[in-house]
Tab-separated table of C-alpha atoms in Angstrom:
chain	number	residue	atom	x	y	z
A	9	MET	CA	82.046	-50.843	-231.207
A	10	PHE	CA	82.905	-47.234	-230.248
A	11	ASP	CA	84.287	-46.373	-233.710
A	12	ARG	CA	81.525	-48.235	-235.554
A	13	ILE	CA	78.808	-46.262	-233.786
A	14	LYS	CA	80.455	-42.956	-234.745
A	15	LYS	CA	80.852	-43.971	-238.396
A	16	ALA	CA	77.333	-45.363	-238.674
A	17	PHE	CA	75.781	-41.918	-238.252
A	18	ALA	CA	78.474	-39.788	-239.908
A	19	ARG	CA	76.626	-39.711	-243.234
A	20	ASP	CA	73.811	-37.688	-241.667
A	21	GLY	CA	76.096	-34.805	-240.667
A	22	PRO	CA	76.013	-32.759	-237.466
A	23	ASN	CA	73.064	-30.641	-238.557
A	24	SER	CA	70.861	-33.366	-239.995
A	25	GLU	CA	67.157	-32.912	-239.351
A	26	ARG	CA	66.204	-36.526	-240.092
A	27	GLN	CA	64.222	-38.132	-237.308
A	28	PRO	CA	65.629	-41.568	-236.360
A	29	GLY	CA	62.433	-43.589	-236.526
A	30	PRO	CA	62.163	-47.377	-236.240
A	31	SER	CA	63.027	-47.961	-239.904
A	32	ASP	CA	66.290	-45.987	-239.529
A	33	ALA	CA	67.201	-47.840	-236.343
A	34	ARG	CA	66.328	-51.236	-237.844
A	35	GLU	CA	68.517	-50.587	-240.885
A	36	TRP	CA	71.424	-49.420	-238.736
A	37	ALA	CA	71.083	-52.372	-236.351
A	38	SER	CA	71.046	-54.905	-239.186
A	39	THR	CA	74.335	-53.587	-240.615
A	40	HIS	CA	76.208	-53.056	-237.335
A	41	GLY	CA	75.604	-56.230	-235.396
A	42	LEU	CA	72.961	-54.766	-233.090
A	43	THR	CA	69.662	-56.298	-232.072
A	44	PHE	CA	66.610	-54.186	-232.880
A	45	GLU	CA	63.244	-54.447	-231.153
A	46	GLY	CA	60.347	-52.154	-232.036
A	47	GLN	CA	58.081	-51.131	-229.193
A	48	PRO	CA	54.651	-49.479	-229.237
A	49	PRO	CA	53.706	-46.730	-229.456
A	50	GLY	CA	55.079	-45.072	-232.556
A	51	GLU	CA	58.761	-44.259	-232.492
A	52	ALA	CA	59.809	-46.309	-229.448
A	53	PHE	CA	62.487	-48.957	-229.936
A	54	THR	CA	65.377	-50.753	-228.222
A	55	LEU	CA	68.901	-51.296	-229.536
A	56	SER	CA	71.144	-53.802	-227.789
A	57	ALA	CA	74.671	-55.199	-228.071
A	58	ARG	CA	77.651	-56.094	-225.891
A	59	VAL	CA	80.664	-54.116	-224.677
A	60	GLY	CA	83.632	-55.930	-223.171
A	61	GLY	CA	81.489	-59.054	-223.260
A	62	LYS	CA	78.779	-57.374	-221.140
A	63	PRO	CA	75.223	-56.753	-222.411
A	64	TRP	CA	73.899	-53.218	-222.867
A	65	ARG	CA	70.784	-51.705	-224.369
A	66	MET	CA	69.458	-48.259	-225.226
A	67	GLN	CA	65.796	-47.360	-225.490
A	68	ARG	CA	63.954	-44.504	-227.094
A	69	THR	CA	60.835	-44.310	-224.963
A	70	ARG	CA	58.412	-42.238	-222.946
A	71	PRO	CA	59.983	-40.401	-219.993
A	72	SER	CA	60.181	-42.167	-216.638
A	73	ARG	CA	61.301	-39.124	-214.645
A	74	PRO	CA	59.275	-35.946	-213.995
A	75	PHE	CA	62.205	-33.741	-214.994
A	76	ILE	CA	62.249	-35.169	-218.546
A	77	ARG	CA	59.779	-33.863	-221.110
A	78	GLY	CA	58.956	-35.241	-224.529
A	79	GLU	CA	60.981	-38.374	-225.228
A	80	GLU	CA	63.728	-40.067	-223.245
A	81	LEU	CA	66.886	-41.944	-224.165
A	82	ARG	CA	67.584	-44.549	-221.504
A	83	ALA	CA	70.501	-46.993	-221.472
A	84	ARG	CA	71.646	-49.741	-219.118
A	85	ALA	CA	74.629	-52.107	-219.065
A	86	GLU	CA	75.269	-55.099	-216.795
A	87	LEU	CA	78.953	-54.503	-215.992
A	88	ASP	CA	79.259	-56.651	-212.833
A	89	LEU	CA	81.262	-53.979	-211.027
A	90	GLY	CA	81.518	-53.929	-207.259
A	91	ASN	CA	78.303	-52.853	-205.561
A	92	GLU	CA	80.289	-50.383	-203.436
A	93	ILE	CA	81.071	-48.199	-206.487
A	94	ALA	CA	78.615	-45.321	-206.879
A	95	VAL	CA	79.169	-42.338	-209.190
A	96	LEU	CA	76.617	-39.966	-210.712
A	97	VAL	CA	77.302	-37.399	-213.434
A	98	MET	CA	74.501	-34.845	-213.780
A	99	ASN	CA	74.232	-31.649	-215.748
A	100	ARG	CA	74.495	-28.789	-213.285
A	101	ALA	CA	71.207	-27.165	-214.295
A	102	LEU	CA	69.390	-30.378	-213.386
A	103	LYS	CA	71.256	-30.645	-210.073
A	104	ASP	CA	70.228	-27.092	-209.174
A	105	ALA	CA	66.596	-27.801	-210.092
A	106	LEU	CA	66.504	-31.023	-208.046
A	107	GLU	CA	68.069	-29.286	-205.045
A	108	ARG	CA	65.332	-26.662	-205.196
A	109	GLN	CA	62.725	-29.404	-205.451
A	110	ALA	CA	64.237	-31.231	-202.471
A	111	TYR	CA	64.245	-28.026	-200.431
A	112	ASP	CA	60.591	-27.428	-201.261
A	113	ARG	CA	59.733	-30.985	-200.182
A	114	TYR	CA	61.604	-30.698	-196.901
A	115	THR	CA	60.067	-27.338	-196.001
A	116	ASP	CA	56.531	-28.360	-196.934
A	117	THR	CA	54.693	-29.054	-193.668
A	118	LEU	CA	52.721	-31.799	-195.407
A	119	GLN	CA	55.815	-33.668	-196.638
A	120	THR	CA	58.931	-33.775	-194.490
A	121	THR	CA	60.404	-37.073	-195.727
A	122	MET	CA	61.203	-38.594	-199.101
A	123	ASP	CA	58.738	-41.178	-200.419
A	124	SER	CA	58.518	-43.602	-203.324
A	125	SER	CA	57.636	-40.745	-205.696
A	126	THR	CA	60.958	-39.005	-205.005
A	127	PRO	CA	63.328	-39.430	-207.988
A	128	GLU	CA	66.387	-41.520	-207.199
A	129	GLU	CA	68.555	-38.580	-208.246
A	130	ILE	CA	67.210	-36.477	-205.342
A	131	ARG	CA	68.100	-39.248	-202.911
A	132	TRP	CA	71.627	-39.243	-204.329
A	133	LEU	CA	71.945	-35.539	-203.520
A	134	SER	CA	71.391	-36.338	-199.852
A	135	MET	CA	73.637	-39.428	-199.815
A	136	PHE	CA	76.807	-38.370	-201.655
A	137	ASP	CA	79.068	-35.334	-201.806
A	138	GLU	CA	80.015	-33.502	-204.968
A	139	VAL	CA	83.605	-34.180	-206.022
A	140	GLY	CA	85.985	-32.562	-208.493
A	141	TRP	CA	89.589	-32.345	-209.671
A	142	GLU	CA	91.768	-29.755	-211.391
A	143	SER	CA	92.728	-31.737	-214.498
A	144	ALA	CA	89.219	-31.488	-215.967
A	145	PRO	CA	88.557	-28.169	-217.774
A	146	ASP	CA	86.471	-25.418	-216.213
A	147	ALA	CA	83.926	-25.860	-219.013
A	148	PHE	CA	83.242	-29.376	-217.768
A	149	TRP	CA	82.523	-28.249	-214.206
A	150	ASP	CA	80.395	-25.369	-215.507
A	151	ARG	CA	78.168	-27.883	-217.294
A	152	TYR	CA	78.309	-30.968	-215.055
A	153	ALA	CA	78.413	-31.985	-211.396
A	154	ILE	CA	79.716	-35.339	-210.127
A	155	LEU	CA	78.523	-37.048	-206.951
A	156	ALA	CA	80.408	-40.115	-205.716
A	157	ASP	CA	81.060	-42.532	-202.883
A	158	GLN	CA	84.783	-41.960	-203.473
A	159	ARG	CA	86.520	-39.269	-205.495
A	160	GLU	CA	88.996	-41.859	-206.795
A	161	HIS	CA	86.212	-43.903	-208.388
A	162	ALA	CA	84.833	-40.837	-210.159
A	163	GLN	CA	88.224	-39.641	-211.405
A	164	THR	CA	89.121	-43.113	-212.704
A	165	TRP	CA	85.843	-43.437	-214.571
A	166	ILE	CA	85.504	-39.920	-216.039
A	167	ASN	CA	88.814	-39.997	-217.874
A	168	GLU	CA	90.018	-37.455	-220.416
A	169	SER	CA	88.299	-39.194	-223.330
A	170	LEU	CA	84.918	-39.438	-221.610
A	171	CYS	CA	85.204	-35.876	-220.329
A	172	GLY	CA	85.749	-34.703	-223.911
A	173	LEU	CA	82.732	-36.623	-225.172
A	174	LEU	CA	80.515	-35.152	-222.468
A	175	LEU	CA	81.506	-31.689	-223.692
A	176	GLY	CA	81.439	-32.574	-227.391
A	177	TRP	CA	77.750	-32.754	-228.221
A	178	PRO	CA	76.926	-31.991	-231.871
A	179	GLN	CA	76.285	-28.413	-232.887
A	180	ASP	CA	72.625	-27.590	-232.261
A	181	GLY	CA	72.422	-30.703	-230.070
A	182	PRO	CA	71.587	-30.962	-226.345
A	183	ASN	CA	72.658	-27.888	-224.381
A	184	ALA	CA	73.616	-27.271	-220.760
A	185	GLN	CA	69.944	-27.097	-219.758
A	186	THR	CA	68.993	-30.492	-221.252
A	187	PRO	CA	68.427	-33.030	-218.427
A	188	PHE	CA	71.198	-35.633	-218.492
A	189	THR	CA	72.504	-38.250	-216.047
A	190	LEU	CA	75.187	-40.933	-216.324
A	191	MET	CA	75.528	-43.356	-213.416
A	192	LEU	CA	77.499	-46.272	-212.034
A	193	VAL	CA	75.505	-47.954	-209.278
A	194	ARG	CA	74.773	-51.516	-208.109
A	195	GLY	CA	77.388	-52.851	-210.516
A	196	LYS	CA	75.632	-51.388	-213.561
A	197	ALA	CA	75.985	-48.346	-215.832
A	198	TYR	CA	72.989	-46.157	-216.669
A	199	LEU	CA	72.331	-43.213	-218.977
A	200	ARG	CA	69.158	-41.165	-218.856
A	201	MET	CA	68.506	-37.975	-220.815
A	202	GLU	CA	65.850	-35.848	-222.437
A	203	TYR	CA	65.957	-36.683	-226.133
A	204	ALA	CA	66.103	-33.143	-227.416
A	205	PRO	CA	66.617	-32.557	-230.229
A	206	ALA	CA	65.302	-35.971	-231.297
A	207	ASP	CA	67.722	-36.323	-234.207
A	208	LEU	CA	70.329	-38.809	-235.419
A	209	PRO	CA	73.404	-36.835	-234.266
A	210	THR	CA	72.038	-36.694	-230.705
A	211	LEU	CA	71.250	-40.425	-230.699
A	212	ALA	CA	74.684	-41.217	-232.130
A	213	HIS	CA	76.553	-39.126	-229.597
A	214	ALA	CA	74.543	-40.389	-226.625
A	215	THR	CA	75.290	-43.962	-227.716
A	216	THR	CA	78.976	-43.153	-228.144
A	217	ILE	CA	79.108	-41.628	-224.660
A	218	PHE	CA	77.445	-44.660	-223.103
A	219	VAL	CA	79.644	-47.243	-224.822
A	220	ASN	CA	82.763	-45.227	-223.928
A	221	ALA	CA	81.538	-44.938	-220.331
A	222	CYS	CA	81.129	-48.715	-220.127
A	223	GLU	CA	84.588	-49.285	-221.594
A	224	SER	CA	86.153	-46.827	-219.142
A	225	ALA	CA	84.397	-48.420	-216.161
A	226	LEU	CA	85.445	-51.932	-217.160
A	227	ALA	CA	89.033	-50.853	-217.787
A	228	GLY	CA	89.495	-48.854	-214.593
A	229	LEU	CA	87.035	-50.104	-211.994
A	230	ALA	CA	86.413	-53.811	-212.587
A	231	GLY	CA	87.746	-55.706	-209.596
A	232	LYS	CA	88.340	-52.519	-207.593
A	233	PRO	CA	88.983	-53.481	-203.930
A	234	PRO	CA	86.234	-52.278	-201.533
A	235	GLY	CA	87.137	-49.148	-199.621
A	236	LYS	CA	90.325	-48.384	-201.521
A	237	GLY	CA	91.173	-44.671	-201.489
A	238	ARG	CA	89.100	-43.726	-198.464
């Protein structure tokens, strides 16, 4: 699946300006064993498949987080990992912005606690510590932050291949300021990002990252004993 996704979009080139509308996605899905479902309004659609026998789907849709503008790419996979595993990868610019937002909330005399309108990502900032390790390049830590229940879980999941993909966005694709999150939580994998630029290379690379992330999680974390490495 990982290689097929890369090859499917290669013909468009890294600087293609084609917009991947429903007709493009439907054609690609029909030739690569994916299920396509168009969704109103306009350009929204869902692509779904399986990785390691587990179902996943990616949607192009309206944003569901206040820090995302324009369109959103949102993916989810049912990996059946242990519920105790919790890891969040977030671009550092977004982490800094959410920390400022959290500080403003806490210091506002009219709002001293988090409520249902608080993005889940802000709650993560208060629940988990940032972790890191020396084997990942400095460029990775300049661009991304990782929060986790256990450092071992994060290091197992974000392996060398996935680290490279997270740094290897297409030329003229999403930059360090583009909101991006990749999560393992409640036994599932999630990707959420601002779809900017809304082009085929960005969609292809985001899909490649997510499928690779699911493969890495299943290979390294499935059946992980609770509490190991604490």
